[in-house]
Coordinates of C-alpha atoms in Angstrom, one line a residue:
M30 CA -62.6 3.0 -25.5
K31 CA -61.6 -0.6 -24.8
R32 CA -58.4 -0.1 -26.6
L33 CA -57.7 3.0 -24.5
K34 CA -58.3 1.1 -21.3
R35 CA -55.9 -1.7 -22.5
I36 CA -53.2 0.9 -23.2
A37 CA -53.7 2.6 -19.9
A38 CA -53.6 -0.7 -18.0
A39 CA -50.4 -1.7 -19.8
L40 CA -48.8 1.6 -18.9
L41 CA -49.9 1.5 -15.3
G42 CA -48.5 -2.0 -15.1
A43 CA -45.2 -0.8 -16.4
L44 CA -45.3 2.1 -13.9
T45 CA -45.9 -0.4 -11.0
A46 CA -43.0 -2.6 -12.2
I47 CA -40.7 0.5 -12.3
L48 CA -41.6 1.6 -8.8
L49 CA -41.0 -1.9 -7.5
L50 CA -37.5 -2.0 -9.0
P51 CA -34.8 -2.1 -6.2
A52 CA -32.5 0.9 -6.2
Q53 CA -29.5 -1.3 -6.6
A54 CA -30.7 -2.4 -10.0
L55 CA -30.2 1.1 -11.2
A56 CA -26.9 1.6 -9.5
A57 CA -23.4 0.3 -10.3
G58 CA -24.1 -3.2 -8.9
S59 CA -22.3 -5.1 -6.2
I60 CA -18.7 -4.5 -5.4
D61 CA -16.5 -7.5 -6.4
L62 CA -14.4 -8.0 -3.3
S63 CA -12.4 -10.7 -5.0
R64 CA -10.8 -8.1 -7.3
G65 CA -7.8 -6.1 -6.2
V66 CA -7.9 -2.3 -5.8
S67 CA -5.1 0.2 -6.5
L68 CA -4.4 3.9 -6.1
T69 CA -2.1 6.2 -7.9
V70 CA -1.4 9.6 -6.5
S71 CA -0.2 12.3 -8.9
Y72 CA 1.8 15.1 -7.4
A73 CA 2.9 18.0 -9.5
D74 CA 3.3 21.7 -9.3
G75 CA 2.0 22.7 -12.7
K76 CA 4.2 20.9 -15.2
T77 CA 6.9 20.1 -12.6
A78 CA 6.7 16.6 -11.2
L79 CA 7.3 16.5 -7.4
S80 CA 9.5 13.4 -7.0
G81 CA 10.6 11.7 -3.8
A82 CA 7.6 12.9 -1.8
Q83 CA 6.2 10.3 0.6
F84 CA 2.5 9.5 0.9
D85 CA 1.0 7.3 3.6
M86 CA -2.4 5.7 3.4
Y87 CA -4.7 4.5 6.2
L88 CA -7.6 2.2 6.0
I89 CA -10.4 4.1 7.7
A90 CA -13.2 1.6 7.0
T91 CA -13.8 -1.6 5.1
V92 CA -16.6 -2.0 2.6
D93 CA -18.8 -5.0 1.8
E94 CA -20.3 -5.9 -1.5
T95 CA -23.4 -3.7 -0.9
G96 CA -21.3 -0.6 -0.2
E97 CA -21.7 -0.5 3.6
L98 CA -18.7 0.8 5.5
T99 CA -17.4 -0.4 8.8
A100 CA -14.8 1.7 10.6
T101 CA -11.6 -0.1 11.5
G102 CA -9.4 -0.3 14.5
A103 CA -8.7 3.0 16.3
F104 CA -10.9 4.9 13.7
S105 CA -14.0 3.1 15.1
S106 CA -13.4 4.9 18.5
F107 CA -12.9 8.5 17.2
P108 CA -15.9 10.8 17.5
V109 CA -15.8 11.6 13.8
D110 CA -18.8 11.2 11.5
I111 CA -17.3 9.9 8.2
R112 CA -20.6 10.4 6.3
G113 CA -19.6 13.5 4.4
R114 CA -22.3 15.4 2.6
D115 CA -20.1 17.3 0.1
D116 CA -16.5 18.1 -0.7
D117 CA -16.1 20.6 2.1
A118 CA -17.4 18.1 4.6
W119 CA -15.1 15.4 3.4
N120 CA -12.1 17.8 3.7
E121 CA -13.1 18.5 7.2
V122 CA -13.3 14.8 8.0
A123 CA -9.9 14.2 6.5
S124 CA -8.2 17.1 8.4
T125 CA -9.9 15.9 11.7
L126 CA -8.7 12.3 11.3
D127 CA -5.3 13.6 10.3
G128 CA -4.9 15.1 13.8
Y129 CA -5.9 11.9 15.5
I130 CA -3.4 10.0 13.3
L131 CA -0.6 12.3 14.4
R132 CA -1.6 12.4 18.1
D133 CA -1.9 8.6 18.4
K134 CA 1.0 7.9 16.0
I135 CA -1.1 5.4 14.0
A136 CA 1.0 3.3 11.6
P137 CA 0.0 3.6 8.0
T138 CA -1.5 0.7 6.0
D139 CA 0.9 1.4 3.2
S140 CA 3.5 4.0 2.1
A141 CA 5.1 5.0 -1.2
K142 CA 7.3 7.8 -2.6
T143 CA 6.6 9.6 -5.9
N144 CA 8.8 8.6 -8.8
A145 CA 10.4 10.9 -11.4
Q146 CA 7.0 11.5 -13.0
G147 CA 5.5 12.5 -9.6
L148 CA 3.5 9.3 -9.2
A149 CA 3.1 7.2 -6.0
S150 CA 1.5 3.8 -6.6
F151 CA -0.3 1.6 -4.1
P152 CA -0.1 -1.2 -3.1
N153 CA 3.6 -0.7 -2.6
A154 CA 4.9 -2.3 0.6
Q155 CA 1.7 -4.4 0.9
P156 CA 0.9 -7.2 -1.6
R157 CA -2.8 -6.2 -1.7
L158 CA -5.1 -3.4 -0.6
T159 CA -8.4 -4.1 1.1
A160 CA -11.4 -2.5 -0.5
G161 CA -12.7 0.4 1.6
L162 CA -12.3 4.0 2.6
Y163 CA -8.8 5.4 2.9
L164 CA -7.2 8.5 4.3
V165 CA -4.1 9.6 2.3
R166 CA -1.6 12.1 3.7
G167 CA 1.6 13.4 2.3
Q168 CA 4.7 14.3 4.3
Q169 CA 6.4 17.7 4.0
H170 CA 8.4 17.8 0.8
K171 CA 11.2 20.2 -0.3
Q172 CA 12.1 20.6 -3.9
S173 CA 13.8 23.4 -5.8
G174 CA 13.7 25.9 -3.0
T175 CA 10.0 25.3 -2.2
I176 CA 8.3 23.5 0.7
Y177 CA 5.2 21.6 -0.2
E178 CA 2.5 20.5 2.2
A179 CA 0.0 18.0 0.7
A180 CA -3.6 18.2 2.1
A181 CA -4.9 15.0 3.6
F182 CA -7.8 13.5 1.6
L183 CA -10.2 10.6 1.6
V184 CA -10.6 8.2 -1.2
M185 CA -12.9 5.2 -1.7
L186 CA -11.5 2.1 -3.3
P187 CA -13.1 1.0 -5.5
G188 CA -14.4 4.4 -6.7
L189 CA -17.4 5.0 -8.9
D190 CA -17.1 6.0 -12.5
R191 CA -19.9 8.5 -12.9
A192 CA -20.0 8.4 -16.7
A193 CA -20.1 4.6 -17.0
N194 CA -21.9 4.1 -13.6
A195 CA -19.5 1.3 -12.8
W196 CA -17.0 0.5 -10.1
L197 CA -13.5 1.7 -10.8
Y198 CA -10.9 -0.6 -9.2
D199 CA -7.8 1.3 -10.3
V200 CA -8.1 4.9 -9.1
T201 CA -5.9 7.9 -9.9
V202 CA -6.1 11.2 -7.9
S203 CA -4.2 14.4 -8.0
A204 CA -3.0 15.6 -4.6
K205 CA -3.7 19.2 -3.6
F206 CA -1.1 21.2 -1.7
T207 CA 0.1 24.5 -0.3
S208 CA 3.6 25.7 -1.0
R209 CA 6.0 28.4 0.4
P210 CA 9.6 29.3 -0.3
V211 CA 12.3 27.6 1.9
P212 CA 13.4 30.3 4.3
T213 CA 17.0 31.5 3.9
A214 CA 17.3 32.3 7.6
N215 CA 15.4 31.3 10.8
P216 CA 11.7 31.3 9.9
D217 CA 9.6 34.0 11.6
S218 CA 7.6 32.9 14.6
S219 CA 4.0 31.9 14.1
T220 CA 0.6 32.5 15.7
R221 CA -2.2 29.9 15.8
K222 CA -5.7 30.2 17.3
V223 CA -8.4 27.7 18.2
L224 CA -12.1 28.5 18.4
K225 CA -14.8 26.1 19.7
V226 CA -18.2 26.1 18.0
W227 CA -21.2 24.1 19.3
K228 CA -23.9 22.7 17.1
D229 CA -26.3 21.3 19.8
S230 CA -29.4 23.4 19.6
G231 CA -31.9 22.0 22.1
H232 CA -29.3 19.9 23.9
E233 CA -27.3 22.7 25.6
A234 CA -27.8 20.9 28.9
S235 CA -25.7 18.0 27.7
R236 CA -22.8 20.3 26.7
P237 CA -19.6 19.7 28.8
K238 CA -18.3 22.5 31.0
E239 CA -14.9 22.4 29.3
V240 CA -13.0 20.6 26.5
V241 CA -9.3 19.8 26.1
V242 CA -7.5 20.7 22.9
Q243 CA -4.0 19.6 22.0
L244 CA -1.6 21.5 19.7
I245 CA 0.6 19.3 17.4
R246 CA 3.8 20.5 15.8
D247 CA 4.5 18.3 12.8
S248 CA 3.8 15.0 14.6
V249 CA 4.4 15.8 18.3
V250 CA 1.9 17.2 20.9
V251 CA 3.6 20.3 22.3
D252 CA 0.8 21.9 24.3
T253 CA -2.6 21.2 25.9
V254 CA -5.2 23.8 26.7
T255 CA -8.6 23.8 28.2
L256 CA -11.5 25.7 26.6
N257 CA -14.5 26.9 28.5
A258 CA -16.9 29.7 29.0
A259 CA -14.4 31.6 31.1
N260 CA -12.0 32.0 28.1
N261 CA -14.9 32.3 25.6
W262 CA -14.1 28.9 24.2
R263 CA -11.0 30.1 22.4
H264 CA -7.2 30.3 22.8
T265 CA -4.2 31.9 21.0
W266 CA -0.7 30.4 20.8
K267 CA 1.9 33.1 20.1
N268 CA 5.6 33.0 19.3
L269 CA 5.5 29.5 17.9
P270 CA 8.7 28.4 16.1
G271 CA 8.3 29.0 12.3
G272 CA 8.7 26.5 9.5
H273 CA 6.5 23.8 11.0
K274 CA 3.1 22.2 10.3
W275 CA 0.6 22.9 13.1
T276 CA -2.5 20.8 13.8
V277 CA -5.0 20.7 16.7
V278 CA -7.0 17.8 18.0
E279 CA -9.7 17.6 20.6
K280 CA -9.9 15.0 23.2
E281 CA -12.9 12.8 22.7
L282 CA -16.3 13.9 24.0
E283 CA -19.2 11.5 24.7
G284 CA -22.3 12.1 22.7
Y285 CA -20.6 14.5 20.3
T286 CA -18.9 14.2 16.9
V287 CA -16.1 16.6 16.0
T288 CA -14.6 18.3 12.9
V289 CA -11.6 20.5 12.7
K290 CA -11.3 23.1 9.9
Q291 CA -8.4 25.5 9.4
E292 CA -9.3 29.0 8.4
G293 CA -6.1 31.0 8.0
I294 CA -4.3 30.8 11.3
T295 CA -7.4 29.7 13.2
F296 CA -8.6 26.1 13.8
V297 CA -12.3 26.0 14.1
V298 CA -13.3 22.9 16.2
T299 CA -17.0 22.1 15.8
N300 CA -18.8 19.7 18.1
T301 CA -22.2 18.3 16.9
Y302 CA -24.6 16.6 19.2
G303 CA -26.1 13.4 17.9
E304 CA -26.2 9.6 17.8
A305 CA -26.0 9.5 21.6
D306 CA -29.2 7.5 21.7
L307 CA -27.7 4.5 19.9
P308 CA -26.9 1.4 22.1
E309 CA -23.2 1.3 23.0
D310 CA -22.8 -2.2 21.5
T311 CA -24.2 -1.1 18.1
P312 CA -22.0 1.7 16.8
P313 CA -23.4 3.4 13.7
K314 CA -22.0 2.1 10.4
P315 CA -21.5 4.9 7.9
P316 CA -22.8 4.4 4.4
L317 CA -20.9 4.5 1.2
I318 CA -19.6 7.8 0.0
Q319 CA -21.9 9.2 -2.6
T320 CA -19.4 9.9 -5.3
G321 CA -21.5 8.9 -8.3
Q322 CA -24.7 10.0 -10.0
L323 CA -27.9 10.4 -8.0
W324 CA -30.1 7.5 -9.2
W325 CA -33.1 7.7 -7.0
P326 CA -34.9 10.3 -9.3
V327 CA -34.9 7.8 -12.3
P328 CA -37.9 5.7 -11.2
A329 CA -39.8 8.9 -10.3
L330 CA -39.1 10.5 -13.6
L331 CA -40.0 7.4 -15.6
A332 CA -43.2 7.1 -13.5
G333 CA -44.1 10.7 -14.1
G334 CA -43.6 10.3 -17.8
L335 CA -45.9 7.3 -18.0
L336 CA -48.6 9.1 -16.1
L337 CA -48.4 12.0 -18.5
I338 CA -48.8 9.6 -21.4
V339 CA -51.9 8.0 -19.8
F340 CA -53.5 11.4 -19.0
G341 CA -52.7 12.6 -22.5
L342 CA -54.4 9.6 -24.1
I343 CA -57.5 10.1 -21.9
R344 CA -57.6 13.8 -22.6
R345 CA -57.3 13.1 -26.4
K346 CA -60.1 10.5 -26.3
S347 CA -62.2 12.9 -24.3
H348 CA -61.8 15.7 -26.8
G349 CA -62.5 13.2 -29.6
N350 CA -65.9 12.3 -28.1
E351 CA -66.8 16.0 -27.6
A352 CA -66.1 16.6 -31.3

């Protein structure tokens, strides 16, 4: 019995030590800010490399050695929550920020064109890239009778190697895109719609009476509309010139964050109420993108295993005494 107690005490001691382990000890460790970071964008249509396509990257937020992000410059003032929860959320954040970049004509941090292999490498014009969260957007590209539109995306530098659970300072990504044939004559006119969605249950009284949405053609604001209850929070643009990239952006609202998601020809602009209770001089700092493995269950699983061992030993001893 004394031996059993000693074993149980040792296991419980190990359990306590595991539960007291800091989460970072089980993660990839601190980010080495003294190391350089790089990004390679791969752009190809199947086996066909797309060469001569320009990609621009924008530093959205810097990162410290613990993984905490701090929004930079103009991006700190946009009502966009950069704490994405999944791939769809990150895509919405990227498309929303893309609109603000076009509207405000924000200069890129660095730019590069793809080579004969369809690769664009960063840093290019800059000697060094700062560790942090970047938005990457590709300009319209024509090749072999096809127009390519790269989707804007977010990338963390350094990234996290899930298999090795280590920071990856040289990151390679494949750009996603849509394509269409180059028109042989004047492109057909286009139609675009915008729909406002509110996510503010319980805070409807704080909802503004109207919002202002701007339509952007390529990189120029060409129209401004007001959405309100009278027009059912929606608008349709008809007979727009074809062959252009269309984007919408909403003018900033106090107390709300915004996302813009394109569904076919409709832009869904969603405003979410929240974070209005934070002091104005302490803007929220978004956490690190969770691109790696989920490590928090490890201590719990180990603890559960040890407890099962303890209970098993006690049960075995109890059955031995009964015999």
